């Protein structure tokens, strides 16, 4: 996602990208490539977007803050915001926190009109304006949530499919003649497992995930009971409820 933002922003802005792994900068184009913090100080950025893995978001901020101008807006695109409200409250910089609800695994980065982005409402006004303009240019559907509302939403929209897909993949056996539905599920599972382990961990370790897992277990118990009883009436009611949820 860091490369994605670099590419998008370099069309209209002067962009520099820093990475502790110099090899990752080899295929970075239309941007300056920095390998030292002193280069960041000399660049004097007006905004710094932190696109590291969720686990290292706050440590990365702490590493770079001494080299930023006081007026520099700092930004994260983290999928889980745990700890960030407290960090921003004491960092001494204006901030903007957003979450593009897509990634290179499943989304078509050349056509994002069906994708979503979240902007955190507690963010600095100018930062919100910047990202709202950017996300509008990308034709994203934009929602504005508080930090609390964001993590509650993520516990449902990411934790539920992540957990369900992991359970599906954990009982897989080789299929010589898989059906269409099975193949589609496998495509999703393989895509999920190509994601960064820390990202999967942090999303699933969201404190609100447990409540969602309890709902999944309750529905599995209900479905198992219906199947064990071969209760056609209860199955019909269950299927109708699911169809209603999908409207």
PDB file of C-alpha atoms in Angstrom:
ATOM      1  CA  UNK A   1       0.000   0.000   0.000  1.00  0.00           C
ATOM      2  CA  UNK A   2       2.952   2.320   0.512  1.00  0.00           C
ATOM      3  CA  UNK A   3       3.939   1.851  -3.127  1.00  0.00           C
ATOM      4  CA  UNK A   4       0.334   2.408  -4.150  1.00  0.00           C
ATOM      5  CA  UNK A   5       0.134   5.749  -2.330  1.00  0.00           C
ATOM      6  CA  UNK A   6       3.536   6.730  -3.673  1.00  0.00           C
ATOM      7  CA  UNK A   7       2.362   6.095  -7.213  1.00  0.00           C
ATOM      8  CA  UNK A   8      -0.964   7.896  -6.789  1.00  0.00           C
ATOM      9  CA  UNK A   9       0.421  10.957  -5.005  1.00  0.00           C
ATOM     10  CA  UNK A  10       3.452  11.409  -7.260  1.00  0.00           C
ATOM     11  CA  UNK A  11       1.159  12.587 -10.057  1.00  0.00           C
ATOM     12  CA  UNK A  12       0.422  15.872  -8.291  1.00  0.00           C
ATOM     13  CA  UNK A  13       2.870  16.067  -5.373  1.00  0.00           C
ATOM     14  CA  UNK A  14       6.559  15.880  -4.655  1.00  0.00           C
ATOM     15  CA  UNK A  15       6.971  12.480  -3.011  1.00  0.00           C
ATOM     16  CA  UNK A  16       9.805  10.731  -1.219  1.00  0.00           C
ATOM     17  CA  UNK A  17       9.735   7.189   0.133  1.00  0.00           C
ATOM     18  CA  UNK A  18      11.854   5.767   2.957  1.00  0.00           C
ATOM     19  CA  UNK A  19      12.385   2.108   3.779  1.00  0.00           C
ATOM     20  CA  UNK A  20      14.872   0.453   6.110  1.00  0.00           C
ATOM     21  CA  UNK A  21      15.212  -2.303   3.478  1.00  0.00           C
ATOM     22  CA  UNK A  22      16.971  -0.669   0.532  1.00  0.00           C
ATOM     23  CA  UNK A  23      16.063  -3.566  -1.761  1.00  0.00           C
ATOM     24  CA  UNK A  24      12.391  -2.598  -1.549  1.00  0.00           C
ATOM     25  CA  UNK A  25      13.191   0.755  -3.108  1.00  0.00           C
ATOM     26  CA  UNK A  26      14.670  -0.731  -6.304  1.00  0.00           C
ATOM     27  CA  UNK A  27      11.399  -0.569  -8.222  1.00  0.00           C
ATOM     28  CA  UNK A  28      10.116   2.734  -6.815  1.00  0.00           C
ATOM     29  CA  UNK A  29       9.540   5.291  -9.549  1.00  0.00           C
ATOM     30  CA  UNK A  30       8.475   8.951  -9.752  1.00  0.00           C
ATOM     31  CA  UNK A  31       9.670   9.559  -6.202  1.00  0.00           C
ATOM     32  CA  UNK A  32      12.852  10.278  -4.300  1.00  0.00           C
ATOM     33  CA  UNK A  33      14.259   7.266  -2.490  1.00  0.00           C
ATOM     34  CA  UNK A  34      15.616   7.860   1.002  1.00  0.00           C
ATOM     35  CA  UNK A  35      17.745   5.473   3.019  1.00  0.00           C
ATOM     36  CA  UNK A  36      18.600   7.744   5.988  1.00  0.00           C
ATOM     37  CA  UNK A  37      16.565   9.804   8.424  1.00  0.00           C
ATOM     38  CA  UNK A  38      18.692  12.861   7.699  1.00  0.00           C
ATOM     39  CA  UNK A  39      17.351  12.884   4.161  1.00  0.00           C
ATOM     40  CA  UNK A  40      13.848  13.098   5.624  1.00  0.00           C
ATOM     41  CA  UNK A  41      14.872  16.092   7.746  1.00  0.00           C
ATOM     42  CA  UNK A  42      16.270  17.873   4.671  1.00  0.00           C
ATOM     43  CA  UNK A  43      13.152  17.071   2.637  1.00  0.00           C
ATOM     44  CA  UNK A  44      10.882  18.804   5.216  1.00  0.00           C
ATOM     45  CA  UNK A  45       7.679  16.939   4.360  1.00  0.00           C
ATOM     46  CA  UNK A  46       4.295  18.584   4.838  1.00  0.00           C
ATOM     47  CA  UNK A  47       2.714  15.161   5.385  1.00  0.00           C
ATOM     48  CA  UNK A  48       4.186  11.797   6.355  1.00  0.00           C
ATOM     49  CA  UNK A  49       2.165   8.654   5.589  1.00  0.00           C
ATOM     50  CA  UNK A  50       3.121   5.671   7.718  1.00  0.00           C
ATOM     51  CA  UNK A  51       2.470   2.515   5.664  1.00  0.00           C
ATOM     52  CA  UNK A  52       4.397  -0.084   7.648  1.00  0.00           C
ATOM     53  CA  UNK A  53       2.947  -3.313   9.000  1.00  0.00           C
ATOM     54  CA  UNK A  54       0.396  -2.760  11.773  1.00  0.00           C
ATOM     55  CA  UNK A  55       2.733  -4.146  14.449  1.00  0.00           C
ATOM     56  CA  UNK A  56       5.343  -1.477  13.708  1.00  0.00           C
ATOM     57  CA  UNK A  57       3.136   1.569  13.099  1.00  0.00           C
ATOM     58  CA  UNK A  58       3.792   3.338  16.399  1.00  0.00           C
ATOM     59  CA  UNK A  59       7.524   2.347  16.598  1.00  0.00           C
ATOM     60  CA  UNK A  60       7.970   3.742  13.068  1.00  0.00           C
ATOM     61  CA  UNK A  61       6.298   6.982  14.098  1.00  0.00           C
ATOM     62  CA  UNK A  62       8.591   7.264  17.119  1.00  0.00           C
ATOM     63  CA  UNK A  63      11.628   6.679  14.917  1.00  0.00           C
ATOM     64  CA  UNK A  64      10.798   9.387  12.382  1.00  0.00           C
ATOM     65  CA  UNK A  65       9.156  12.102  14.528  1.00  0.00           C
ATOM     66  CA  UNK A  66      12.451  13.792  15.542  1.00  0.00           C
ATOM     67  CA  UNK A  67      13.205  14.408  11.867  1.00  0.00           C
ATOM     68  CA  UNK A  68       9.875  15.984  10.915  1.00  0.00           C
ATOM     69  CA  UNK A  69       8.903  19.683  10.942  1.00  0.00           C
ATOM     70  CA  UNK A  70       6.530  20.552  13.791  1.00  0.00           C
ATOM     71  CA  UNK A  71       3.814  21.422  11.301  1.00  0.00           C
ATOM     72  CA  UNK A  72       4.084  18.118   9.426  1.00  0.00           C
ATOM     73  CA  UNK A  73       0.815  16.190   9.408  1.00  0.00           C
ATOM     74  CA  UNK A  74       1.432  12.560  10.313  1.00  0.00           C
ATOM     75  CA  UNK A  75      -0.848   9.880   8.941  1.00  0.00           C
ATOM     76  CA  UNK A  76      -1.514   6.170   9.261  1.00  0.00           C
ATOM     77  CA  UNK A  77      -3.499   3.775   7.087  1.00  0.00           C
ATOM     78  CA  UNK A  78      -3.650   0.999   9.693  1.00  0.00           C
ATOM     79  CA  UNK A  79      -6.412  -1.584   9.567  1.00  0.00           C
ATOM     80  CA  UNK A  80      -6.571  -1.675  13.391  1.00  0.00           C
ATOM     81  CA  UNK A  81      -6.341   1.576  15.344  1.00  0.00           C
ATOM     82  CA  UNK A  82      -5.545   0.162  18.791  1.00  0.00           C
ATOM     83  CA  UNK A  83      -3.148   2.473  20.647  1.00  0.00           C
ATOM     84  CA  UNK A  84      -3.210   5.190  17.998  1.00  0.00           C
ATOM     85  CA  UNK A  85      -5.656   7.591  19.724  1.00  0.00           C
ATOM     86  CA  UNK A  86      -3.392   7.659  22.783  1.00  0.00           C
ATOM     87  CA  UNK A  87      -0.296   8.098  20.614  1.00  0.00           C
ATOM     88  CA  UNK A  88      -1.753  10.976  18.612  1.00  0.00           C
ATOM     89  CA  UNK A  89      -2.917  12.725  21.789  1.00  0.00           C
ATOM     90  CA  UNK A  90       0.697  13.168  22.930  1.00  0.00           C
ATOM     91  CA  UNK A  91       2.754  13.193  19.707  1.00  0.00           C
ATOM     92  CA  UNK A  92       2.700  16.963  19.235  1.00  0.00           C
ATOM     93  CA  UNK A  93       1.785  16.801  15.546  1.00  0.00           C
ATOM     94  CA  UNK A  94      -1.476  17.265  13.644  1.00  0.00           C
ATOM     95  CA  UNK A  95      -2.630  13.881  12.384  1.00  0.00           C
ATOM     96  CA  UNK A  96      -5.011  12.160  10.019  1.00  0.00           C
ATOM     97  CA  UNK A  97      -5.926   8.509  10.321  1.00  0.00           C
ATOM     98  CA  UNK A  98      -7.583   6.658   7.449  1.00  0.00           C
ATOM     99  CA  UNK A  99      -8.141   3.107   6.305  1.00  0.00           C
ATOM    100  CA  UNK A 100      -8.400   2.222   2.618  1.00  0.00           C
ATOM    101  CA  UNK A 101     -10.608  -0.864   2.772  1.00  0.00           C
ATOM    102  CA  UNK A 102      -8.869  -2.663  -0.053  1.00  0.00           C
ATOM    103  CA  UNK A 103      -5.484  -4.134  -0.870  1.00  0.00           C
ATOM    104  CA  UNK A 104      -3.472  -5.550  -3.735  1.00  0.00           C
ATOM    105  CA  UNK A 105      -4.568  -9.120  -2.982  1.00  0.00           C
ATOM    106  CA  UNK A 106      -8.218  -8.831  -4.000  1.00  0.00           C
ATOM    107  CA  UNK A 107      -8.848  -5.303  -5.288  1.00  0.00           C
ATOM    108  CA  UNK A 108      -8.204  -4.057  -8.804  1.00  0.00           C
ATOM    109  CA  UNK A 109      -6.062  -1.020  -8.063  1.00  0.00           C
ATOM    110  CA  UNK A 110      -6.811   0.375 -11.511  1.00  0.00           C
ATOM    111  CA  UNK A 111     -10.555   0.439 -10.798  1.00  0.00           C
ATOM    112  CA  UNK A 112     -11.554   1.224  -7.218  1.00  0.00           C
ATOM    113  CA  UNK A 113     -15.089   2.490  -7.822  1.00  0.00           C
ATOM    114  CA  UNK A 114     -16.567  -0.426  -5.858  1.00  0.00           C
ATOM    115  CA  UNK A 115     -14.158  -0.068  -2.923  1.00  0.00           C
ATOM    116  CA  UNK A 116     -14.430   1.852   0.341  1.00  0.00           C
ATOM    117  CA  UNK A 117     -12.266   4.032   2.559  1.00  0.00           C
ATOM    118  CA  UNK A 118     -12.672   5.203   6.144  1.00  0.00           C
ATOM    119  CA  UNK A 119     -11.503   8.561   7.485  1.00  0.00           C
ATOM    120  CA  UNK A 120     -11.278   8.927  11.267  1.00  0.00           C
ATOM    121  CA  UNK A 121     -13.404  11.845  12.446  1.00  0.00           C
ATOM    122  CA  UNK A 122     -11.021  12.901  15.242  1.00  0.00           C
ATOM    123  CA  UNK A 123      -8.359  13.687  12.635  1.00  0.00           C
ATOM    124  CA  UNK A 124      -7.016  17.177  11.881  1.00  0.00           C
ATOM    125  CA  UNK A 125      -9.279  19.142   9.523  1.00  0.00           C
ATOM    126  CA  UNK A 126      -6.679  19.781   6.811  1.00  0.00           C
ATOM    127  CA  UNK A 127      -5.634  16.137   6.852  1.00  0.00           C
ATOM    128  CA  UNK A 128      -9.232  15.025   6.413  1.00  0.00           C
ATOM    129  CA  UNK A 129      -9.708  17.425   3.509  1.00  0.00           C
ATOM    130  CA  UNK A 130      -6.549  16.083   1.830  1.00  0.00           C
ATOM    131  CA  UNK A 131      -7.582  12.444   2.044  1.00  0.00           C
ATOM    132  CA  UNK A 132     -11.207  13.137   1.182  1.00  0.00           C
ATOM    133  CA  UNK A 133     -10.051  14.824  -2.026  1.00  0.00           C
ATOM    134  CA  UNK A 134      -7.641  11.966  -2.766  1.00  0.00           C
ATOM    135  CA  UNK A 135     -10.187   9.221  -2.145  1.00  0.00           C
ATOM    136  CA  UNK A 136     -12.784  11.083  -4.215  1.00  0.00           C
ATOM    137  CA  UNK A 137     -10.310  11.212  -7.100  1.00  0.00           C
ATOM    138  CA  UNK A 138      -9.978   7.438  -6.796  1.00  0.00           C
ATOM    139  CA  UNK A 139     -13.795   7.130  -6.862  1.00  0.00           C
ATOM    140  CA  UNK A 140     -13.863   5.422  -3.479  1.00  0.00           C
ATOM    141  CA  UNK A 141     -16.933   5.399  -1.275  1.00  0.00           C
ATOM    142  CA  UNK A 142     -15.925   7.321   1.861  1.00  0.00           C
ATOM    143  CA  UNK A 143     -17.210   6.846   5.416  1.00  0.00           C
ATOM    144  CA  UNK A 144     -16.191   8.931   8.423  1.00  0.00           C
ATOM    145  CA  UNK A 145     -15.991   7.029  11.715  1.00  0.00           C
ATOM    146  CA  UNK A 146     -14.537   7.654  15.143  1.00  0.00           C
ATOM    147  CA  UNK A 147     -11.595   5.493  16.233  1.00  0.00           C
ATOM    148  CA  UNK A 148     -14.043   3.405  18.277  1.00  0.00           C
ATOM    149  CA  UNK A 149     -16.520   3.013  15.438  1.00  0.00           C
ATOM    150  CA  UNK A 150     -13.724   2.057  13.052  1.00  0.00           C
ATOM    151  CA  UNK A 151     -12.432  -0.827  15.156  1.00  0.00           C
ATOM    152  CA  UNK A 152     -15.994  -2.018  15.809  1.00  0.00           C
ATOM    153  CA  UNK A 153     -16.628  -2.044  12.048  1.00  0.00           C
ATOM    154  CA  UNK A 154     -13.367  -3.869  11.343  1.00  0.00           C
ATOM    155  CA  UNK A 155     -14.148  -6.546  13.911  1.00  0.00           C
ATOM    156  CA  UNK A 156     -17.176  -7.404  11.788  1.00  0.00           C
ATOM    157  CA  UNK A 157     -16.128  -6.662   8.199  1.00  0.00           C
ATOM    158  CA  UNK A 158     -12.639  -8.225   8.431  1.00  0.00           C
ATOM    159  CA  UNK A 159     -12.527 -10.482  11.474  1.00  0.00           C
ATOM    160  CA  UNK A 160     -15.616 -12.474  10.474  1.00  0.00           C
ATOM    161  CA  UNK A 161     -14.498 -13.342   6.905  1.00  0.00           C
ATOM    162  CA  UNK A 162     -10.894 -13.833   8.035  1.00  0.00           C
ATOM    163  CA  UNK A 163     -11.890 -16.264  10.784  1.00  0.00           C
ATOM    164  CA  UNK A 164     -14.402 -18.071   8.567  1.00  0.00           C
ATOM    165  CA  UNK A 165     -11.846 -18.464   5.782  1.00  0.00           C
ATOM    166  CA  UNK A 166      -9.188 -19.755   8.192  1.00  0.00           C
ATOM    167  CA  UNK A 167     -11.584 -22.394   9.509  1.00  0.00           C
ATOM    168  CA  UNK A 168     -12.503 -23.408   5.948  1.00  0.00           C
ATOM    169  CA  UNK A 169      -8.837 -23.679   4.908  1.00  0.00           C
ATOM    170  CA  UNK A 170      -7.814 -25.527   8.072  1.00  0.00           C
ATOM    171  CA  UNK A 171      -9.910 -28.601   7.165  1.00  0.00           C
ATOM    172  CA  UNK A 172      -9.021 -28.705   3.469  1.00  0.00           C
ATOM    173  CA  UNK A 173      -8.180 -31.913   1.660  1.00  0.00           C
ATOM    174  CA  UNK A 174      -6.966 -32.202  -1.919  1.00  0.00           C
ATOM    175  CA  UNK A 175      -9.841 -32.331  -4.393  1.00  0.00           C
ATOM    176  CA  UNK A 176      -9.385 -33.927  -7.818  1.00  0.00           C
ATOM    177  CA  UNK A 177     -12.694 -32.542  -9.059  1.00  0.00           C
ATOM    178  CA  UNK A 178     -13.573 -29.449  -6.998  1.00  0.00           C
ATOM    179  CA  UNK A 179     -16.897 -27.726  -7.577  1.00  0.00           C
ATOM    180  CA  UNK A 180     -17.283 -24.070  -8.509  1.00  0.00           C
ATOM    181  CA  UNK A 181     -18.153 -22.938  -4.974  1.00  0.00           C
ATOM    182  CA  UNK A 182     -15.216 -24.844  -3.526  1.00  0.00           C
ATOM    183  CA  UNK A 183     -12.819 -23.286  -6.043  1.00  0.00           C
ATOM    184  CA  UNK A 184     -14.065 -19.799  -5.248  1.00  0.00           C
ATOM    185  CA  UNK A 185     -13.559 -20.388  -1.554  1.00  0.00           C
ATOM    186  CA  UNK A 186     -10.068 -21.694  -2.241  1.00  0.00           C
ATOM    187  CA  UNK A 187      -9.212 -18.579  -4.237  1.00  0.00           C
ATOM    188  CA  UNK A 188     -10.262 -16.425  -1.290  1.00  0.00           C
ATOM    189  CA  UNK A 189      -8.335 -18.620   1.152  1.00  0.00           C
ATOM    190  CA  UNK A 190      -5.146 -18.503  -0.906  1.00  0.00           C
ATOM    191  CA  UNK A 191      -5.445 -14.740  -1.215  1.00  0.00           C
ATOM    192  CA  UNK A 192      -5.923 -14.379   2.526  1.00  0.00           C
ATOM    193  CA  UNK A 193      -2.928 -16.555   3.299  1.00  0.00           C
ATOM    194  CA  UNK A 194      -0.743 -14.412   1.043  1.00  0.00           C
ATOM    195  CA  UNK A 195      -1.316 -11.466   3.375  1.00  0.00           C
ATOM    196  CA  UNK A 196       1.252 -10.457   5.973  1.00  0.00           C
ATOM    197  CA  UNK A 197       1.046 -12.641   9.107  1.00  0.00           C
ATOM    198  CA  UNK A 198       1.213  -9.618  11.389  1.00  0.00           C
ATOM    199  CA  UNK A 199      -1.725  -8.027   9.564  1.00  0.00           C
ATOM    200  CA  UNK A 200      -3.845 -11.151  10.010  1.00  0.00           C
ATOM    201  CA  UNK A 201      -2.809 -11.381  13.646  1.00  0.00           C
ATOM    202  CA  UNK A 202      -3.592  -7.769  14.492  1.00  0.00           C
ATOM    203  CA  UNK A 203      -7.006  -7.889  12.828  1.00  0.00           C
ATOM    204  CA  UNK A 204      -7.915 -11.107  14.629  1.00  0.00           C
ATOM    205  CA  UNK A 205      -6.473  -9.809  17.919  1.00  0.00           C
ATOM    206  CA  UNK A 206      -8.851  -6.856  17.783  1.00  0.00           C
ATOM    207  CA  UNK A 207     -10.508  -7.034  21.254  1.00  0.00           C
ATOM    208  CA  UNK A 208     -13.920  -6.978  19.553  1.00  0.00           C
ATOM    209  CA  UNK A 209     -13.223 -10.117  17.491  1.00  0.00           C
ATOM    210  CA  UNK A 210     -14.240 -12.481  20.306  1.00  0.00           C
ATOM    211  CA  UNK A 211     -17.821 -11.192  20.186  1.00  0.00           C
ATOM    212  CA  UNK A 212     -17.960 -11.919  16.457  1.00  0.00           C
ATOM    213  CA  UNK A 213     -16.478 -15.393  16.919  1.00  0.00           C
ATOM    214  CA  UNK A 214     -19.144 -16.140  19.525  1.00  0.00           C
ATOM    215  CA  UNK A 215     -21.795 -15.285  16.926  1.00  0.00           C
ATOM    216  CA  UNK A 216     -20.168 -17.619  14.397  1.00  0.00           C
ATOM    217  CA  UNK A 217     -20.052 -20.470  16.922  1.00  0.00           C
ATOM    218  CA  UNK A 218     -23.685 -19.896  17.874  1.00  0.00           C
ATOM    219  CA  UNK A 219     -24.795 -20.094  14.241  1.00  0.00           C
ATOM    220  CA  UNK A 220     -22.693 -23.217  13.639  1.00  0.00           C
ATOM    221  CA  UNK A 221     -24.313 -24.874  16.674  1.00  0.00           C
ATOM    222  CA  UNK A 222     -27.744 -23.894  15.366  1.00  0.00           C
ATOM    223  CA  UNK A 223     -27.002 -25.228  11.881  1.00  0.00           C
ATOM    224  CA  UNK A 224     -25.527 -28.444  13.259  1.00  0.00           C
ATOM    225  CA  UNK A 225     -28.643 -29.015  15.355  1.00  0.00           C
ATOM    226  CA  UNK A 226     -30.910 -28.531  12.351  1.00  0.00           C
ATOM    227  CA  UNK A 227     -28.856 -30.970  10.278  1.00  0.00           C
ATOM    228  CA  UNK A 228     -28.708 -33.584  13.049  1.00  0.00           C
ATOM    229  CA  UNK A 229     -32.507 -33.441  13.448  1.00  0.00           C
ATOM    230  CA  UNK A 230     -33.036 -33.311   9.663  1.00  0.00           C
ATOM    231  CA  UNK A 231     -35.559 -30.578  10.466  1.00  0.00           C
ATOM    232  CA  UNK A 232     -36.834 -29.392   7.081  1.00  0.00           C
ATOM    233  CA  UNK A 233     -39.003 -26.620   8.532  1.00  0.00           C
ATOM    234  CA  UNK A 234     -36.167 -25.199  10.637  1.00  0.00           C
ATOM    235  CA  UNK A 235     -33.790 -25.404   7.650  1.00  0.00           C
ATOM    236  CA  UNK A 236     -36.259 -23.488   5.484  1.00  0.00           C
ATOM    237  CA  UNK A 237     -36.525 -20.784   8.147  1.00  0.00           C
ATOM    238  CA  UNK A 238     -32.758 -20.656   8.481  1.00  0.00           C
ATOM    239  CA  UNK A 239     -32.181 -20.318   4.734  1.00  0.00           C
ATOM    240  CA  UNK A 240     -34.791 -17.568   4.523  1.00  0.00           C
ATOM    241  CA  UNK A 241     -33.068 -15.669   7.338  1.00  0.00           C
ATOM    242  CA  UNK A 242     -29.718 -15.919   5.510  1.00  0.00           C
ATOM    243  CA  UNK A 243     -31.267 -14.693   2.247  1.00  0.00           C
ATOM    244  CA  UNK A 244     -32.819 -11.794   4.119  1.00  0.00           C
ATOM    245  CA  UNK A 245     -29.422 -10.854   5.581  1.00  0.00           C
ATOM    246  CA  UNK A 246     -27.940 -10.758   2.079  1.00  0.00           C
ATOM    247  CA  UNK A 247     -30.442  -8.204   0.749  1.00  0.00           C
TER     248      UNK A 247
END
